[in-house]
Amino acid sequence: MNILDRSFIMIGLPETGKTTFLAALYHVLEKRIVVGSLHLAAIPEKRDYLNLIRERWCDCVPQERTLTNTVFEVTLSVADQACSAANDVIFPDVHGELFNQQYAQREWTPSFDNRVQSAHGILLFVHPSKVREPVTIREEQELVAVIGGNGNTTLPASVQPTADGTDEAEWSPELAPTQVELVELLQFVLDRRGPGCPVNLAVMVSAWDLAKPASGDPAAWIRERLPLLDQYLRSNSGRLRTRYYGVSAQGGDLKYQKAALQVVVEPSERIDIVGEGARPHDITAPLRWLMDNK
Amino acid sequence: MIDIAPSPPVGAQIDPDRPEAAMVRLPTGEPLTPKEAEQITRSAPTRVVVFIGAVDAGKTTLLTSPYERFQVGPFGGYDFAGSLTMVGFEKICHPSRLSSERRRAETRRTPLGPHYCLHLRVSREGSESSLQDILLVNISGEECDSANDSADDCRRMEILRRADHVVLVLDGGKLATLDERQRARNYGINLLRSLLEAGMIGRRTIVDVVVNKWDLVERQGAAQNGAVPFIEVVKQEIKSRFSAVFGKLESFEVAARPEEGQHPPAFNVEPLFRSWVEGSCFTTPGGRNRKPGAAVTEFDAFAERLRLIVGEHT
């Protein structure tokens, strides 16, 4: 058996679906039931974390938020159904708040730096309902005017404007638009890897059931909702070899559709995934692409 | 035998006192110092665009308007390809965003001090191969006031010697106001002459004469006849006095952040931005103009020019 290490990192701001993806991935790998998917060549010796998140996913229970200073590292020995060659894939499951901290404080740990420099691929998670957009005051005023307001910007109740209306929230990293933060994180990655070290990037639009545009194309969704990121990826395609996937690991909204999701006999059938080379329910497709591309 | 990385126990904390926990510093994202900007020009063909003009003419708003437009899509036929100074841009753009909780959009005044640079990298839309770095340098209105009054103060603006483009930003609102228009006119013309005669700009310079706040010109011009014709006279005067002594001189009428809904944001800035990316009078030894993304053979000449700036600020 040919065994090669493949280290991957998952980048995504808080609550963008990283852990849910990992849980569903482990289920599909272990179950070996989805046509054409990768499978586990052997179950991990230490699998307590994977079992925990898998059980919650199967039961349609929301994952608990990963603690900020906790990194759960999982190593999976995976193989293609077509051949017996196996690869060890290593995922650190990192809490999304850590990426907020990295962006705000402009630093990261030496161990994370090692991961970045040696990563064979990156999964970048974005969630449709977690996008902070760069709305201008003028855009807001125009919107208010359209819906019949008086055109004045509406201030939160906690802010009492001065007579000249110049009360202001000072800039802080938390106020940066999502696409700005994601571009910066990718710039950090490329900066640390250096110019001669391109990397494969799978952009994962989570909760695809919420996002699904008319075109059904995750790249089109990125272009529309995160245009700065879209331009950046296009312009740097030589260093970031990118594919786009829309993934609904849950298959629906747990708040409103839990009962309907729980009656599905085989949980892997809840998975919805679109993207180049992705077969129905095959949540391993992005991983297969990342592993196949050197 | 598969080597399995052990899972840390639930809730394991990183110990910040361990020596190996020393962090890896990442780029700050703040505006570049002249020394940092020199590293950019050494490593890749770089356009240097310097903004001059009176206080409140709108230099900073104009400078950041391409970055703001990239937030919604390609601009001027170019894609956003990166920036080393995104924190710098975000801080400047913040007062015009809803997140600032302001009632009216505003841009903070540029403080006096060293000429910090904002950086953009762009690529021709749909093409990754033609990456172009741009350094955008804002000179405060107060420094420009001083340059109008003193040749020595002109000579302190060393960045101008390296500028591919010098953007003279004229306040269209003042040019359209009877009480202020002559002063605004003379200010711009005197500033160009001061910098020219101090040797800071000349045949190697492309000068962009930009009448900003064009939405105010149109609004005030409708109420006060003669605003638009007056501005045309100013443009013609500048052209007749200076077009023969600069590498190139062009005029633009823009509204970087129009107040009313009649014009879109960054009105007419796209052709101006394209000219920044595509135009330069600095030539290779072979006499050909450098094109975006072309190999550069005169790093040392540009680095030498920037050493003048570094020497001034260290």
Short mmCIF file of C-alpha atoms in Angstrom, two decimals, chain B:
data_model
loop_
_atom_site.label_atom_id
_atom_site.label_comp_id
_atom_site.label_asym_id
_atom_site.label_seq_id
_atom_site.Cartn_x
_atom_site.Cartn_y
_atom_site.Cartn_z
CA MET B 1 1.55 1.04 10.47
CA ILE B 2 -0.25 4.36 10.21
CA ASP B 3 1.13 7.16 12.32
CA ILE B 4 -1.80 8.70 14.09
CA ALA B 5 -1.55 12.21 15.52
CA PRO B 6 -3.03 12.00 19.04
CA SER B 7 -6.13 14.06 19.64
CA PRO B 8 -5.57 16.60 22.41
CA PRO B 9 -8.04 16.32 25.28
CA VAL B 10 -11.24 18.37 25.01
CA GLY B 11 -10.62 21.89 26.19
CA ALA B 12 -6.83 21.72 25.94
CA GLN B 13 -5.40 25.19 26.25
CA ILE B 14 -2.37 26.59 24.51
CA ASP B 15 0.24 27.61 27.10
CA PRO B 16 1.37 31.14 26.21
CA ASP B 17 4.41 30.85 28.53
CA ARG B 18 6.08 28.16 26.45
CA PRO B 19 9.03 29.58 24.48
CA GLU B 20 7.94 27.72 21.38
CA ALA B 21 4.68 29.68 21.52
CA ALA B 22 6.47 32.81 20.14
CA MET B 23 4.22 34.02 17.38
CA VAL B 24 4.96 34.46 13.69
CA ARG B 25 4.40 38.05 12.70
CA LEU B 26 2.35 38.71 9.57
CA PRO B 27 2.23 41.84 7.34
CA THR B 28 0.56 44.70 9.19
CA GLY B 29 -1.62 45.94 6.33
CA GLU B 30 -0.89 49.56 7.32
CA PRO B 31 0.33 52.19 4.84
CA LEU B 32 3.89 51.59 3.64
CA THR B 33 6.78 53.69 4.79
CA PRO B 34 9.04 55.03 2.03
CA LYS B 35 11.54 52.26 2.83
CA GLU B 36 8.86 49.58 2.51
CA ALA B 37 7.64 51.16 -0.72
CA GLU B 38 11.18 50.97 -2.09
CA GLN B 39 11.08 47.19 -1.68
CA ILE B 40 7.99 47.09 -3.87
CA THR B 41 9.57 49.13 -6.65
CA ARG B 42 12.72 46.99 -6.50
CA SER B 43 10.81 43.75 -6.92
CA ALA B 44 8.30 44.57 -9.64
CA PRO B 45 7.34 47.27 -12.15
CA THR B 46 5.44 49.80 -10.09
CA ARG B 47 3.40 52.84 -10.95
CA VAL B 48 3.78 55.69 -8.47
CA VAL B 49 0.83 58.06 -8.36
CA VAL B 50 1.12 61.17 -6.17
CA PHE B 51 -1.86 63.32 -5.22
CA ILE B 52 -1.49 67.05 -4.63
CA GLY B 53 -3.99 69.82 -4.05
CA ALA B 54 -5.55 72.11 -1.50
CA VAL B 55 -7.04 71.03 1.80
CA ASP B 56 -10.45 69.34 1.34
CA ALA B 57 -10.11 69.12 -2.43
CA GLY B 58 -10.84 65.39 -2.09
CA LYS B 59 -7.41 63.87 -2.67
CA THR B 60 -7.81 61.04 -0.18
CA THR B 61 -11.34 60.20 -1.29
CA LEU B 62 -10.17 60.06 -4.90
CA LEU B 63 -7.13 57.98 -3.99
CA THR B 64 -9.24 55.33 -2.22
CA SER B 65 -12.15 55.31 -4.67
CA PRO B 66 -10.74 52.48 -6.86
CA TYR B 67 -10.36 50.30 -3.75
CA GLU B 68 -13.96 51.05 -2.76
CA ARG B 69 -15.20 50.14 -6.22
CA PHE B 70 -13.23 46.89 -6.24
CA GLN B 71 -15.42 45.91 -3.28
CA VAL B 72 -18.31 45.50 -5.75
CA GLY B 73 -16.48 44.28 -8.84
CA PRO B 74 -13.77 44.92 -11.44
CA PHE B 75 -12.95 48.58 -12.04
CA GLY B 76 -11.67 50.31 -15.15
CA GLY B 77 -11.14 46.97 -16.87
CA TYR B 78 -8.99 45.66 -14.02
CA ASP B 79 -9.40 43.05 -11.31
CA PHE B 80 -8.22 43.48 -7.75
CA ALA B 81 -5.17 41.26 -7.34
CA GLY B 82 -4.13 42.16 -3.80
CA SER B 83 -2.89 44.91 -1.53
CA LEU B 84 -0.26 45.15 1.17
CA THR B 85 -2.16 48.00 2.81
CA MET B 86 -5.72 46.79 3.20
CA VAL B 87 -5.89 47.92 6.81
CA GLY B 88 -4.82 51.38 5.65
CA PHE B 89 -7.55 51.45 3.03
CA GLU B 90 -10.17 50.14 5.44
CA LYS B 91 -9.40 52.80 8.02
CA ILE B 92 -9.76 55.56 5.43
CA CYS B 93 -12.95 54.13 3.93
CA HIS B 94 -14.54 53.40 7.29
CA PRO B 95 -16.13 56.85 7.86
CA SER B 96 -18.11 56.42 4.63
CA ARG B 97 -19.49 53.00 5.60
CA LEU B 98 -22.61 52.14 7.50
CA SER B 99 -20.49 50.38 10.12
CA SER B 100 -19.11 53.78 11.18
CA GLU B 101 -22.58 54.72 12.48
CA ARG B 102 -22.19 58.16 10.96
CA ARG B 103 -25.03 60.10 9.38
CA ARG B 104 -22.84 61.56 6.64
CA ALA B 105 -19.95 60.02 4.79
CA GLU B 106 -16.61 61.64 5.41
CA THR B 107 -12.91 61.08 4.76
CA ARG B 108 -10.42 61.93 7.47
CA ARG B 109 -7.88 64.62 6.71
CA THR B 110 -4.38 63.41 5.81
CA PRO B 111 -2.01 64.29 8.63
CA LEU B 112 1.28 66.04 8.06
CA GLY B 113 4.26 63.74 8.10
CA PRO B 114 6.23 61.22 6.05
CA HIS B 115 4.69 60.33 2.71
CA TYR B 116 3.10 57.00 3.43
CA CYS B 117 2.01 54.90 0.49
CA LEU B 118 -1.07 52.82 -0.11
CA HIS B 119 -0.56 49.80 -2.33
CA LEU B 120 -2.75 48.13 -4.92
CA ARG B 121 -2.02 45.26 -7.21
CA VAL B 122 -4.28 44.80 -10.20
CA SER B 123 -4.54 42.54 -13.18
CA ARG B 124 -6.20 43.12 -16.48
CA GLU B 125 -9.72 41.76 -16.15
CA GLY B 126 -9.70 38.08 -16.97
CA SER B 127 -5.92 37.80 -17.20
CA GLU B 128 -3.59 36.74 -14.41
CA SER B 129 -0.42 37.35 -16.36
CA SER B 130 -0.49 41.14 -16.40
CA LEU B 131 -0.12 42.01 -12.72
CA GLN B 132 0.68 45.65 -12.00
CA ASP B 133 1.65 47.21 -8.68
CA ILE B 134 0.55 50.75 -7.92
CA LEU B 135 1.70 52.97 -5.08
CA LEU B 136 -0.71 55.77 -4.20
CA VAL B 137 0.83 58.63 -2.22
CA ASN B 138 -1.19 61.43 -0.69
CA ILE B 139 0.49 64.73 0.10
CA SER B 140 -1.44 66.70 2.70
CA GLY B 141 -3.09 69.96 1.81
CA GLU B 142 -0.97 71.75 4.39
CA GLU B 143 2.23 70.55 2.72
CA CYS B 144 0.90 71.74 -0.61
CA ASP B 145 0.15 75.14 0.96
CA SER B 146 3.76 75.30 2.09
CA ALA B 147 5.03 74.28 -1.35
CA ASN B 148 3.09 77.15 -2.87
CA ASP B 149 4.97 79.52 -0.60
CA SER B 150 8.48 78.11 -0.59
CA ALA B 151 10.84 76.45 -3.06
CA ASP B 152 12.56 74.66 -0.19
CA ASP B 153 9.27 73.09 0.82
CA CYS B 154 8.79 71.99 -2.78
CA ARG B 155 12.14 70.24 -2.73
CA ARG B 156 11.16 68.26 0.38
CA MET B 157 8.57 66.39 -1.68
CA GLU B 158 11.13 63.94 -3.02
CA ILE B 159 8.49 61.34 -3.90
CA LEU B 160 7.48 63.58 -6.80
CA ARG B 161 10.76 62.86 -8.59
CA ARG B 162 9.76 59.23 -8.84
CA ALA B 163 6.09 59.83 -9.66
CA ASP B 164 4.74 58.37 -12.86
CA HIS B 165 1.59 60.45 -12.37
CA VAL B 166 1.06 63.62 -10.39
CA VAL B 167 -2.63 64.13 -9.82
CA LEU B 168 -3.53 67.77 -9.22
CA VAL B 169 -6.91 67.64 -7.50
CA LEU B 170 -8.95 70.82 -7.86
CA ASP B 171 -12.00 71.43 -5.72
CA GLY B 172 -14.84 71.68 -8.22
CA GLY B 173 -17.17 73.00 -5.54
CA LYS B 174 -14.92 76.03 -4.98
CA LEU B 175 -14.30 76.55 -8.69
CA ALA B 176 -18.07 76.76 -9.10
CA THR B 177 -18.47 79.35 -6.33
CA LEU B 178 -18.02 83.00 -7.27
CA ASP B 179 -16.46 83.97 -3.92
CA GLU B 180 -13.82 81.24 -4.06
CA ARG B 181 -13.13 80.36 -7.65
CA GLN B 182 -10.25 82.69 -8.42
CA ARG B 183 -8.35 81.58 -5.33
CA ALA B 184 -8.94 77.91 -6.22
CA ARG B 185 -7.80 78.55 -9.78
CA ASN B 186 -4.61 80.36 -8.79
CA TYR B 187 -3.78 77.78 -6.14
CA GLY B 188 -3.65 74.92 -8.62
CA ILE B 189 -1.70 76.84 -11.25
CA ASN B 190 0.79 78.22 -8.73
CA LEU B 191 1.33 74.78 -7.23
CA LEU B 192 2.19 73.29 -10.60
CA ARG B 193 4.53 76.14 -11.38
CA SER B 194 6.21 75.94 -7.96
CA LEU B 195 6.90 72.24 -8.31
CA LEU B 196 8.05 72.60 -11.91
CA GLU B 197 10.50 75.38 -11.16
CA ALA B 198 11.85 73.51 -8.14
CA GLY B 199 12.65 70.64 -10.50
CA MET B 200 10.33 68.17 -8.77
CA ILE B 201 8.19 67.49 -11.83
CA GLY B 202 8.91 67.88 -15.52
CA ARG B 203 9.21 65.94 -18.75
CA ARG B 204 9.19 62.58 -16.96
CA THR B 205 5.85 63.41 -15.32
CA ILE B 206 2.32 62.75 -16.45
CA VAL B 207 0.13 65.40 -14.86
CA ASP B 208 -3.56 64.66 -14.39
CA VAL B 209 -5.60 67.78 -13.73
CA VAL B 210 -8.66 66.48 -11.95
CA VAL B 211 -11.67 68.65 -11.21
CA ASN B 212 -13.26 66.76 -8.33
CA LYS B 213 -16.79 67.16 -6.91
CA TRP B 214 -18.24 67.50 -10.39
CA ASP B 215 -21.69 66.84 -8.95
CA LEU B 216 -21.39 70.15 -7.05
CA VAL B 217 -20.21 71.91 -10.21
CA GLU B 218 -23.30 70.76 -12.03
CA ARG B 219 -25.59 71.68 -9.15
CA GLN B 220 -24.04 75.09 -8.51
CA GLY B 221 -23.50 75.69 -12.19
CA ALA B 222 -27.22 75.38 -12.75
CA ALA B 223 -27.82 78.10 -10.13
CA GLN B 224 -24.86 80.32 -11.06
CA ASN B 225 -24.27 80.67 -14.76
CA GLY B 226 -20.67 80.41 -15.80
CA ALA B 227 -19.39 77.64 -13.53
CA VAL B 228 -18.73 75.14 -16.27
CA PRO B 229 -17.33 77.70 -18.76
CA PHE B 230 -15.08 79.09 -16.01
CA ILE B 231 -13.67 75.67 -15.28
CA GLU B 232 -13.08 75.19 -18.99
CA VAL B 233 -11.06 78.42 -19.00
CA VAL B 234 -9.00 77.14 -16.07
CA LYS B 235 -8.31 73.85 -17.84
CA GLN B 236 -7.30 75.63 -21.02
CA GLU B 237 -5.00 77.97 -19.12
CA ILE B 238 -3.26 75.06 -17.46
CA LYS B 239 -2.95 73.28 -20.78
CA SER B 240 -1.50 76.28 -22.60
CA ARG B 241 1.00 77.05 -19.83
CA PHE B 242 2.18 73.55 -19.02
CA SER B 243 1.44 70.94 -21.67
CA ALA B 244 4.79 71.55 -23.41
CA VAL B 245 6.84 71.02 -20.25
CA PHE B 246 5.33 67.80 -18.89
CA GLY B 247 5.50 64.34 -20.40
CA LYS B 248 1.76 64.42 -20.77
CA LEU B 249 -1.06 66.55 -19.39
CA GLU B 250 -4.69 65.45 -19.28
CA SER B 251 -7.84 66.78 -17.66
CA PHE B 252 -10.62 64.86 -15.98
CA GLU B 253 -13.91 65.79 -14.39
CA VAL B 254 -14.83 63.39 -11.62
CA ALA B 255 -16.91 62.97 -8.54
CA ALA B 256 -15.07 60.54 -6.27
CA ARG B 257 -17.96 60.42 -3.78
CA PRO B 258 -20.93 62.35 -5.21
CA GLU B 259 -23.43 63.56 -2.65
CA GLU B 260 -26.56 63.18 -4.66
CA GLY B 261 -27.86 60.09 -6.40
CA GLN B 262 -27.46 61.54 -9.87
CA HIS B 263 -23.95 60.19 -10.34
CA PRO B 264 -22.63 56.79 -9.30
CA PRO B 265 -19.76 56.52 -6.81
CA ALA B 266 -16.36 57.20 -8.39
CA PHE B 267 -18.05 59.00 -11.27
CA ASN B 268 -15.68 59.15 -14.25
CA VAL B 269 -12.74 57.84 -12.20
CA GLU B 270 -12.40 54.71 -14.35
CA PRO B 271 -10.56 56.34 -17.30
CA LEU B 272 -8.35 58.19 -14.82
CA PHE B 273 -7.52 54.94 -13.03
CA ARG B 274 -6.77 53.20 -16.31
CA SER B 275 -4.32 55.94 -17.18
CA TRP B 276 -2.53 55.40 -13.84
CA VAL B 277 -2.13 51.70 -14.55
CA GLU B 278 -1.18 52.00 -18.20
CA GLY B 279 0.70 55.27 -18.57
CA SER B 280 4.26 56.19 -17.65
CA CYS B 281 6.95 58.36 -19.12
CA PHE B 282 9.74 56.38 -17.50
CA THR B 283 11.43 54.41 -20.26
CA THR B 284 13.73 51.46 -20.46
CA PRO B 285 17.28 52.13 -21.70
CA GLY B 286 16.04 50.99 -25.08
CA GLY B 287 13.62 53.90 -25.19
CA ARG B 288 10.44 51.83 -24.96
CA ASN B 289 7.75 52.73 -22.44
CA ARG B 290 7.30 50.16 -19.73
CA LYS B 291 4.00 48.37 -20.07
CA PRO B 292 2.11 46.79 -17.20
CA GLY B 293 3.69 43.49 -16.30
CA ALA B 294 6.74 44.02 -18.53
CA ALA B 295 10.20 43.06 -17.32
CA VAL B 296 12.03 46.02 -15.83
CA THR B 297 15.64 46.84 -16.49
CA GLU B 298 15.99 50.07 -14.48
CA PHE B 299 15.39 48.92 -10.90
CA ASP B 300 18.55 50.60 -9.76
CA ALA B 301 17.59 53.97 -11.20
CA PHE B 302 14.26 53.94 -9.43
CA ALA B 303 15.73 52.54 -6.26
CA GLU B 304 18.28 55.35 -6.34
CA ARG B 305 15.51 57.90 -6.59
CA LEU B 306 13.73 56.38 -3.66
CA ARG B 307 16.93 56.29 -1.64
CA LEU B 308 16.62 60.07 -1.68
CA ILE B 309 13.32 59.70 0.13
CA VAL B 310 14.62 57.13 2.59
CA GLY B 311 17.58 59.32 3.39
CA GLU B 312 15.23 62.15 4.17
CA HIS B 313 13.02 60.16 6.51
CA THR B 314 15.55 58.08 8.48
#
